[in-house]
Amino acid sequence: MNADTPIKVTVWNEYTDEQKKGAPAQIYPEGLHKTIADFLNKDKEISAGVSIITDPEQGLSEDILNNTDVLIWWGHIYHHLISDQAVKRVADRVQMGMGCIFLHSAHQSKPFMALTGTSGRLSWREAEERCRVWTANPAHPIAAGIPETFLLDQEEMYSEPFGIPEPQSTVFISWFQGGNVFRSGVTFLREYGRIFYFQPGHESYPTYHNENVQRVITNAVKWARPLARVTNRNCPRVDEPLERLG
Ligand code: ZN
């Protein structure tokens, strides 16, 4: 992987009718996937494109995934529509080295559950409450330049217990006005692929315009960039030993 070539990012969003009217459309006129791609493209190390569920092959074709170093996933109410073939393509690519960032309600997307092997279960409340994000691991590259704590005026509340495997690193923890807490930024490694889950980003709040949130996602893209990608998943038979046997 050449460090001089831009990191190719695909921001995938279901982007169905619910996001094209009301508050989501006012806050993200072209869709939150476009807002995310736009701020990522301000970084010269990144080249970000978008795809949505209504694109051919649900925006998750072999071509798209083969040209993606880091996939960003935002889905909410149409998880069940994602085809098993698309889920397998995404999970296989991650295991072969592609980075993947799951945002907000992607905690119960099929690829997240396939890759973590868990339910992604949590409890939630939509009450426009304040959310305070705490940097739990300031030494992690995803936390670079992020203050010890920052405030989001409105977020959907997500609460522990969170149905995930023990993370490789818990980078952020969030506190909500109603008293709940949540492991809001966690990393996993699956074979060669790096995975980051990040909770902020309810579609009717301006979360993706927040500069700390933008920095976290930008940092996460750079952290999740593939260090190696494998192309062959077979288990080769090796009859010839390297050293003399016996
Ligand atoms: Zn939400």
PDB file of C-alpha atoms and ligand atoms in Angstrom:
ATOM      1  CA  MET A   1       0.000   0.000   0.000  1.00  0.00           C
ATOM      2  CA  ASN A   2       1.644   3.238  -1.147  1.00  0.00           C
ATOM      3  CA  ALA A   3       1.408   5.905   1.539  1.00  0.00           C
ATOM      4  CA  ASP A   4       1.468   8.630  -1.147  1.00  0.00           C
ATOM      5  CA  THR A   5      -1.726   7.546  -2.862  1.00  0.00           C
ATOM      6  CA  PRO A   6      -4.954   8.912  -1.373  1.00  0.00           C
ATOM      7  CA  ILE A   7      -7.002   6.614   0.824  1.00  0.00           C
ATOM      8  CA  LYS A   8     -10.062   5.600  -1.213  1.00  0.00           C
ATOM      9  CA  VAL A   9     -13.179   5.901   0.915  1.00  0.00           C
ATOM     10  CA  THR A  10     -16.742   4.928   0.033  1.00  0.00           C
ATOM     11  CA  VAL A  11     -19.416   6.460   2.253  1.00  0.00           C
ATOM     12  CA  TRP A  12     -22.446   4.158   2.067  1.00  0.00           C
ATOM     13  CA  ASN A  13     -25.855   5.342   3.269  1.00  0.00           C
ATOM     14  CA  GLU A  14     -29.310   3.801   2.883  1.00  0.00           C
ATOM     15  CA  TYR A  15     -30.556   7.312   1.932  1.00  0.00           C
ATOM     16  CA  THR A  16     -34.175   6.389   1.449  1.00  0.00           C
ATOM     17  CA  ASP A  17     -37.207   8.698   1.549  1.00  0.00           C
ATOM     18  CA  GLU A  18     -37.075   9.284   5.319  1.00  0.00           C
ATOM     19  CA  GLN A  19     -33.785  11.169   4.875  1.00  0.00           C
ATOM     20  CA  LYS A  20     -35.101  13.312   2.007  1.00  0.00           C
ATOM     21  CA  LYS A  21     -37.655  15.308   3.996  1.00  0.00           C
ATOM     22  CA  GLY A  22     -38.066  17.104   7.324  1.00  0.00           C
ATOM     23  CA  ALA A  23     -35.142  17.730   9.681  1.00  0.00           C
ATOM     24  CA  PRO A  24     -32.680  15.303   8.016  1.00  0.00           C
ATOM     25  CA  ALA A  25     -33.117  17.059   4.663  1.00  0.00           C
ATOM     26  CA  GLN A  26     -32.729  20.505   6.222  1.00  0.00           C
ATOM     27  CA  ILE A  27     -29.526  19.534   8.017  1.00  0.00           C
ATOM     28  CA  TYR A  28     -28.109  17.384   5.205  1.00  0.00           C
ATOM     29  CA  PRO A  29     -29.694  18.653   1.951  1.00  0.00           C
ATOM     30  CA  GLU A  30     -27.824  16.115  -0.204  1.00  0.00           C
ATOM     31  CA  GLY A  31     -27.783  13.366   2.401  1.00  0.00           C
ATOM     32  CA  LEU A  32     -25.474  12.818   5.351  1.00  0.00           C
ATOM     33  CA  HIS A  33     -23.247  10.572   3.201  1.00  0.00           C
ATOM     34  CA  LYS A  34     -22.465  13.610   1.010  1.00  0.00           C
ATOM     35  CA  THR A  35     -21.673  15.765   4.047  1.00  0.00           C
ATOM     36  CA  ILE A  36     -19.283  13.079   5.330  1.00  0.00           C
ATOM     37  CA  ALA A  37     -17.603  12.653   1.923  1.00  0.00           C
ATOM     38  CA  ASP A  38     -17.270  16.440   1.568  1.00  0.00           C
ATOM     39  CA  PHE A  39     -15.441  16.973   4.844  1.00  0.00           C
ATOM     40  CA  LEU A  40     -13.235  13.924   4.223  1.00  0.00           C
ATOM     41  CA  ASN A  41     -12.299  15.287   0.791  1.00  0.00           C
ATOM     42  CA  LYS A  42     -10.905  18.438   2.427  1.00  0.00           C
ATOM     43  CA  ASP A  43      -8.033  16.213   3.604  1.00  0.00           C
ATOM     44  CA  LYS A  44      -5.527  15.710   0.789  1.00  0.00           C
ATOM     45  CA  GLU A  45      -4.715  12.181   1.995  1.00  0.00           C
ATOM     46  CA  ILE A  46      -8.296  11.080   1.332  1.00  0.00           C
ATOM     47  CA  SER A  47     -10.420  10.587  -1.785  1.00  0.00           C
ATOM     48  CA  ALA A  48     -14.030   9.896  -0.797  1.00  0.00           C
ATOM     49  CA  GLY A  49     -16.999   8.842  -2.929  1.00  0.00           C
ATOM     50  CA  VAL A  50     -20.535   7.817  -2.028  1.00  0.00           C
ATOM     51  CA  SER A  51     -22.961   4.981  -2.702  1.00  0.00           C
ATOM     52  CA  ILE A  52     -26.522   4.298  -1.581  1.00  0.00           C
ATOM     53  CA  ILE A  53     -28.893   1.370  -1.233  1.00  0.00           C
ATOM     54  CA  THR A  54     -30.771   2.168  -4.466  1.00  0.00           C
ATOM     55  CA  ASP A  55     -27.600   2.024  -6.585  1.00  0.00           C
ATOM     56  CA  PRO A  56     -26.960  -1.132  -8.664  1.00  0.00           C
ATOM     57  CA  GLU A  57     -26.081  -4.069  -6.394  1.00  0.00           C
ATOM     58  CA  GLN A  58     -27.143  -1.877  -3.453  1.00  0.00           C
ATOM     59  CA  GLY A  59     -24.048   0.281  -3.938  1.00  0.00           C
ATOM     60  CA  LEU A  60     -21.864  -2.611  -2.790  1.00  0.00           C
ATOM     61  CA  SER A  61     -20.658  -4.158  -6.050  1.00  0.00           C
ATOM     62  CA  GLU A  62     -17.341  -5.987  -6.468  1.00  0.00           C
ATOM     63  CA  ASP A  63     -16.078  -2.993  -8.439  1.00  0.00           C
ATOM     64  CA  ILE A  64     -16.906  -0.526  -5.694  1.00  0.00           C
ATOM     65  CA  LEU A  65     -15.459  -2.680  -2.917  1.00  0.00           C
ATOM     66  CA  ASN A  66     -12.328  -3.446  -4.936  1.00  0.00           C
ATOM     67  CA  ASN A  67     -11.789   0.304  -5.182  1.00  0.00           C
ATOM     68  CA  THR A  68     -12.429   1.005  -1.511  1.00  0.00           C
ATOM     69  CA  ASP A  69      -9.730   1.118   1.161  1.00  0.00           C
ATOM     70  CA  VAL A  70     -12.141   2.157   3.889  1.00  0.00           C
ATOM     71  CA  LEU A  71     -15.916   1.688   3.792  1.00  0.00           C
ATOM     72  CA  ILE A  72     -18.091   3.936   5.970  1.00  0.00           C
ATOM     73  CA  TRP A  73     -21.547   2.537   6.733  1.00  0.00           C
ATOM     74  CA  TRP A  74     -24.675   4.466   7.807  1.00  0.00           C
ATOM     75  CA  GLY A  75     -27.896   2.477   7.906  1.00  0.00           C
ATOM     76  CA  HIS A  76     -30.901   2.518  10.172  1.00  0.00           C
ATOM     77  CA  ILE A  77     -34.304   1.143   9.217  1.00  0.00           C
ATOM     78  CA  TYR A  78     -33.493  -0.894   6.123  1.00  0.00           C
ATOM     79  CA  HIS A  79     -30.791  -3.213   7.478  1.00  0.00           C
ATOM     80  CA  HIS A  80     -33.021  -6.175   6.593  1.00  0.00           C
ATOM     81  CA  LEU A  81     -33.020  -5.275   2.880  1.00  0.00           C
ATOM     82  CA  ILE A  82     -29.288  -5.757   2.431  1.00  0.00           C
ATOM     83  CA  SER A  83     -28.738  -8.939   0.439  1.00  0.00           C
ATOM     84  CA  ASP A  84     -26.784 -11.823   1.936  1.00  0.00           C
ATOM     85  CA  GLN A  85     -24.405 -11.645  -1.024  1.00  0.00           C
ATOM     86  CA  ALA A  86     -23.632  -7.987  -0.325  1.00  0.00           C
ATOM     87  CA  VAL A  87     -23.078  -8.711   3.368  1.00  0.00           C
ATOM     88  CA  LYS A  88     -20.680 -11.532   2.497  1.00  0.00           C
ATOM     89  CA  ARG A  89     -18.814  -9.322   0.021  1.00  0.00           C
ATOM     90  CA  VAL A  90     -18.333  -6.622   2.669  1.00  0.00           C
ATOM     91  CA  ALA A  91     -17.362  -9.050   5.459  1.00  0.00           C
ATOM     92  CA  ASP A  92     -14.933 -10.913   3.175  1.00  0.00           C
ATOM     93  CA  ARG A  93     -13.307  -7.664   2.077  1.00  0.00           C
ATOM     94  CA  VAL A  94     -12.834  -6.550   5.671  1.00  0.00           C
ATOM     95  CA  GLN A  95     -11.244  -9.870   6.601  1.00  0.00           C
ATOM     96  CA  MET A  96      -8.959  -9.437   3.586  1.00  0.00           C
ATOM     97  CA  GLY A  97      -7.842  -5.993   4.752  1.00  0.00           C
ATOM     98  CA  MET A  98     -10.432  -3.310   3.903  1.00  0.00           C
ATOM     99  CA  GLY A  99     -11.092  -0.910   6.785  1.00  0.00           C
ATOM    100  CA  CYS A 100     -14.687  -0.368   7.893  1.00  0.00           C
ATOM    101  CA  ILE A 101     -16.277   2.377   9.986  1.00  0.00           C
ATOM    102  CA  PHE A 102     -19.786   1.759  11.299  1.00  0.00           C
ATOM    103  CA  LEU A 103     -21.633   4.927  12.296  1.00  0.00           C
ATOM    104  CA  HIS A 104     -24.485   5.401  14.747  1.00  0.00           C
ATOM    105  CA  SER A 105     -27.387   3.012  13.967  1.00  0.00           C
ATOM    106  CA  ALA A 106     -25.078   0.717  11.986  1.00  0.00           C
ATOM    107  CA  HIS A 107     -24.652  -1.187  15.263  1.00  0.00           C
ATOM    108  CA  GLN A 108     -27.338  -3.576  14.002  1.00  0.00           C
ATOM    109  CA  SER A 109     -26.437  -3.602  10.342  1.00  0.00           C
ATOM    110  CA  LYS A 110     -25.906  -7.071   8.918  1.00  0.00           C
ATOM    111  CA  PRO A 111     -22.184  -6.517   8.144  1.00  0.00           C
ATOM    112  CA  PHE A 112     -21.530  -5.257  11.705  1.00  0.00           C
ATOM    113  CA  MET A 113     -23.216  -8.295  13.226  1.00  0.00           C
ATOM    114  CA  ALA A 114     -21.487 -10.646  10.766  1.00  0.00           C
ATOM    115  CA  LEU A 115     -18.073  -9.207  11.570  1.00  0.00           C
ATOM    116  CA  THR A 116     -18.487  -8.957  15.332  1.00  0.00           C
ATOM    117  CA  GLY A 117     -20.501 -12.165  15.757  1.00  0.00           C
ATOM    118  CA  THR A 118     -22.752 -10.421  18.268  1.00  0.00           C
ATOM    119  CA  SER A 119     -26.202  -8.795  18.387  1.00  0.00           C
ATOM    120  CA  GLY A 120     -25.186  -5.124  18.616  1.00  0.00           C
ATOM    121  CA  ARG A 121     -27.995  -4.782  21.118  1.00  0.00           C
ATOM    122  CA  LEU A 122     -28.358  -1.556  23.105  1.00  0.00           C
ATOM    123  CA  SER A 123     -31.152   0.549  24.568  1.00  0.00           C
ATOM    124  CA  TRP A 124     -32.028   3.963  23.168  1.00  0.00           C
ATOM    125  CA  ARG A 125     -34.132   7.092  23.605  1.00  0.00           C
ATOM    126  CA  GLU A 126     -34.812   9.922  21.187  1.00  0.00           C
ATOM    127  CA  ALA A 127     -35.243  12.965  23.446  1.00  0.00           C
ATOM    128  CA  GLU A 128     -32.864  15.627  22.068  1.00  0.00           C
ATOM    129  CA  GLU A 129     -30.641  15.184  25.093  1.00  0.00           C
ATOM    130  CA  ARG A 130     -27.117  16.455  25.580  1.00  0.00           C
ATOM    131  CA  CYS A 131     -24.327  13.995  24.924  1.00  0.00           C
ATOM    132  CA  ARG A 132     -20.869  14.428  26.387  1.00  0.00           C
ATOM    133  CA  VAL A 133     -18.194  12.407  24.617  1.00  0.00           C
ATOM    134  CA  TRP A 134     -15.142  11.472  26.711  1.00  0.00           C
ATOM    135  CA  THR A 135     -11.824  10.464  25.204  1.00  0.00           C
ATOM    136  CA  ALA A 136     -11.076   7.237  27.052  1.00  0.00           C
ATOM    137  CA  ASN A 137      -7.869   6.396  25.183  1.00  0.00           C
ATOM    138  CA  PRO A 138      -6.045   9.636  24.306  1.00  0.00           C
ATOM    139  CA  ALA A 139      -3.060   7.630  23.031  1.00  0.00           C
ATOM    140  CA  HIS A 140      -5.113   6.044  20.230  1.00  0.00           C
ATOM    141  CA  PRO A 141      -4.563   7.500  16.709  1.00  0.00           C
ATOM    142  CA  ILE A 142      -8.343   8.003  16.339  1.00  0.00           C
ATOM    143  CA  ALA A 143      -8.237  10.401  19.311  1.00  0.00           C
ATOM    144  CA  ALA A 144      -5.466  12.592  17.849  1.00  0.00           C
ATOM    145  CA  GLY A 145      -6.368  16.262  18.366  1.00  0.00           C
ATOM    146  CA  ILE A 146      -9.631  15.434  20.163  1.00  0.00           C
ATOM    147  CA  PRO A 147     -10.116  17.156  23.538  1.00  0.00           C
ATOM    148  CA  GLU A 148     -10.510  15.197  26.748  1.00  0.00           C
ATOM    149  CA  THR A 149     -14.248  15.792  26.425  1.00  0.00           C
ATOM    150  CA  PHE A 150     -16.644  17.573  24.050  1.00  0.00           C
ATOM    151  CA  LEU A 151     -20.352  18.251  24.037  1.00  0.00           C
ATOM    152  CA  LEU A 152     -23.033  17.538  21.444  1.00  0.00           C
ATOM    153  CA  ASP A 153     -26.145  19.597  22.213  1.00  0.00           C
ATOM    154  CA  GLN A 154     -28.514  16.944  20.866  1.00  0.00           C
ATOM    155  CA  GLU A 155     -28.014  13.263  20.262  1.00  0.00           C
ATOM    156  CA  GLU A 156     -30.051  10.122  20.339  1.00  0.00           C
ATOM    157  CA  MET A 157     -29.296   8.301  23.597  1.00  0.00           C
ATOM    158  CA  TYR A 158     -27.625   4.911  23.242  1.00  0.00           C
ATOM    159  CA  SER A 159     -26.986   2.994  26.466  1.00  0.00           C
ATOM    160  CA  GLU A 160     -25.024   0.115  27.878  1.00  0.00           C
ATOM    161  CA  PRO A 161     -25.120  -2.796  27.973  1.00  0.00           C
ATOM    162  CA  PHE A 162     -23.880  -2.850  24.375  1.00  0.00           C
ATOM    163  CA  GLY A 163     -23.902  -6.289  22.707  1.00  0.00           C
ATOM    164  CA  ILE A 164     -20.404  -6.341  21.260  1.00  0.00           C
ATOM    165  CA  PRO A 165     -17.279  -8.426  21.817  1.00  0.00           C
ATOM    166  CA  GLU A 166     -14.720  -6.910  24.190  1.00  0.00           C
ATOM    167  CA  PRO A 167     -13.198  -4.174  21.978  1.00  0.00           C
ATOM    168  CA  GLN A 168      -9.570  -4.061  20.923  1.00  0.00           C
ATOM    169  CA  SER A 169      -9.665  -0.488  22.229  1.00  0.00           C
ATOM    170  CA  THR A 170     -12.376   1.671  23.798  1.00  0.00           C
ATOM    171  CA  VAL A 171     -11.434   5.080  22.418  1.00  0.00           C
ATOM    172  CA  PHE A 172     -14.525   7.058  23.499  1.00  0.00           C
ATOM    173  CA  ILE A 173     -17.240   6.781  26.119  1.00  0.00           C
ATOM    174  CA  SER A 174     -20.372   8.949  26.020  1.00  0.00           C
ATOM    175  CA  TRP A 175     -22.519  10.276  28.852  1.00  0.00           C
ATOM    176  CA  PHE A 176     -26.100  11.355  28.214  1.00  0.00           C
ATOM    177  CA  GLN A 177     -28.178  13.946  30.026  1.00  0.00           C
ATOM    178  CA  GLY A 178     -30.583  11.295  31.270  1.00  0.00           C
ATOM    179  CA  GLY A 179     -27.767   9.500  33.086  1.00  0.00           C
ATOM    180  CA  ASN A 180     -26.937   6.697  30.649  1.00  0.00           C
ATOM    181  CA  VAL A 181     -23.413   5.879  29.503  1.00  0.00           C
ATOM    182  CA  PHE A 182     -22.182   4.085  26.385  1.00  0.00           C
ATOM    183  CA  ARG A 183     -18.949   2.821  24.851  1.00  0.00           C
ATOM    184  CA  SER A 184     -19.323   5.185  21.913  1.00  0.00           C
ATOM    185  CA  GLY A 185     -16.063   4.664  20.023  1.00  0.00           C
ATOM    186  CA  VAL A 186     -14.652   1.141  19.880  1.00  0.00           C
ATOM    187  CA  THR A 187     -12.225  -0.723  17.636  1.00  0.00           C
ATOM    188  CA  PHE A 188     -12.004  -4.323  16.500  1.00  0.00           C
ATOM    189  CA  LEU A 189      -9.583  -6.270  14.321  1.00  0.00           C
ATOM    190  CA  ARG A 190     -10.952  -9.037  12.112  1.00  0.00           C
ATOM    191  CA  GLU A 191      -8.212 -10.933  10.282  1.00  0.00           C
ATOM    192  CA  TYR A 192      -6.494  -8.123   8.341  1.00  0.00           C
ATOM    193  CA  GLY A 193      -9.284  -5.551   8.596  1.00  0.00           C
ATOM    194  CA  ARG A 194      -9.612  -2.741  11.084  1.00  0.00           C
ATOM    195  CA  ILE A 195     -13.101  -1.818  12.291  1.00  0.00           C
ATOM    196  CA  PHE A 196     -14.271   1.275  14.174  1.00  0.00           C
ATOM    197  CA  TYR A 197     -17.771   1.822  15.547  1.00  0.00           C
ATOM    198  CA  PHE A 198     -18.735   5.424  16.460  1.00  0.00           C
ATOM    199  CA  GLN A 199     -22.095   6.274  18.033  1.00  0.00           C
ATOM    200  CA  PRO A 200     -22.769  10.006  17.314  1.00  0.00           C
ATOM    201  CA  GLY A 201     -24.771  10.736  14.163  1.00  0.00           C
ATOM    202  CA  HIS A 202     -28.537  10.618  14.480  1.00  0.00           C
ATOM    203  CA  GLU A 203     -29.927  11.778  11.128  1.00  0.00           C
ATOM    204  CA  SER A 204     -32.077  14.639  12.433  1.00  0.00           C
ATOM    205  CA  TYR A 205     -29.295  16.346  14.459  1.00  0.00           C
ATOM    206  CA  PRO A 206     -26.365  18.298  12.970  1.00  0.00           C
ATOM    207  CA  THR A 207     -23.759  15.915  14.424  1.00  0.00           C
ATOM    208  CA  TYR A 208     -21.748  15.460  11.219  1.00  0.00           C
ATOM    209  CA  HIS A 209     -21.203  19.233  11.054  1.00  0.00           C
ATOM    210  CA  ASN A 210     -19.419  19.135  14.442  1.00  0.00           C
ATOM    211  CA  GLU A 211     -15.690  19.632  13.989  1.00  0.00           C
ATOM    212  CA  ASN A 212     -14.681  17.093  16.645  1.00  0.00           C
ATOM    213  CA  VAL A 213     -16.919  14.456  15.079  1.00  0.00           C
ATOM    214  CA  GLN A 214     -15.442  15.245  11.666  1.00  0.00           C
ATOM    215  CA  ARG A 215     -11.948  14.903  13.085  1.00  0.00           C
ATOM    216  CA  VAL A 216     -12.724  11.568  14.735  1.00  0.00           C
ATOM    217  CA  ILE A 217     -14.049  10.149  11.450  1.00  0.00           C
ATOM    218  CA  THR A 218     -11.105  11.559   9.484  1.00  0.00           C
ATOM    219  CA  ASN A 219      -8.660  10.060  11.997  1.00  0.00           C
ATOM    220  CA  ALA A 220     -10.535   6.756  11.858  1.00  0.00           C
ATOM    221  CA  VAL A 221     -10.212   6.605   8.064  1.00  0.00           C
ATOM    222  CA  LYS A 222      -6.449   7.035   8.353  1.00  0.00           C
ATOM    223  CA  TRP A 223      -6.234   4.437  11.141  1.00  0.00           C
ATOM    224  CA  ALA A 224      -8.374   1.906   9.258  1.00  0.00           C
ATOM    225  CA  ARG A 225      -6.430   2.226   6.011  1.00  0.00           C
ATOM    226  CA  PRO A 226      -5.297  -1.266   4.958  1.00  0.00           C
ATOM    227  CA  LEU A 227      -1.726  -2.070   5.913  1.00  0.00           C
ATOM    228  CA  ALA A 228      -1.955  -5.262   3.848  1.00  0.00           C
ATOM    229  CA  ARG A 229      -4.629  -6.765   1.621  1.00  0.00           C
ATOM    230  CA  VAL A 230      -4.813 -10.406   0.730  1.00  0.00           C
ATOM    231  CA  THR A 231      -6.358 -11.562  -2.505  1.00  0.00           C
ATOM    232  CA  ASN A 232      -6.286 -15.317  -2.047  1.00  0.00           C
ATOM    233  CA  ARG A 233      -8.352 -16.885   0.708  1.00  0.00           C
ATOM    234  CA  ASN A 234      -7.636 -20.490  -0.171  1.00  0.00           C
ATOM    235  CA  CYS A 235      -5.726 -22.783   2.167  1.00  0.00           C
ATOM    236  CA  PRO A 236      -2.892 -23.993  -0.087  1.00  0.00           C
ATOM    237  CA  ARG A 237      -1.483 -27.494   0.316  1.00  0.00           C
ATOM    238  CA  VAL A 238       2.295 -27.293   0.723  1.00  0.00           C
ATOM    239  CA  ASP A 239       3.874 -30.665   0.138  1.00  0.00           C
ATOM    240  CA  GLU A 240       7.416 -29.377  -0.114  1.00  0.00           C
ATOM    241  CA  PRO A 241       8.804 -28.407   3.309  1.00  0.00           C
ATOM    242  CA  LEU A 242      11.286 -25.541   3.567  1.00  0.00           C
ATOM    243  CA  GLU A 243      13.505 -27.539   5.917  1.00  0.00           C
ATOM    244  CA  ARG A 244      14.433 -31.218   5.755  1.00  0.00           C
ATOM    245  CA  LEU A 245      12.013 -33.418   7.630  1.00  0.00           C
ATOM    246  CA  GLY A 246      13.284 -36.195   9.893  1.00  0.00           C
TER     247      GLY A 246
HETATM  248 ZN    ZN B   1     -30.614   7.503  15.206  1.00  0.00          ZN
END
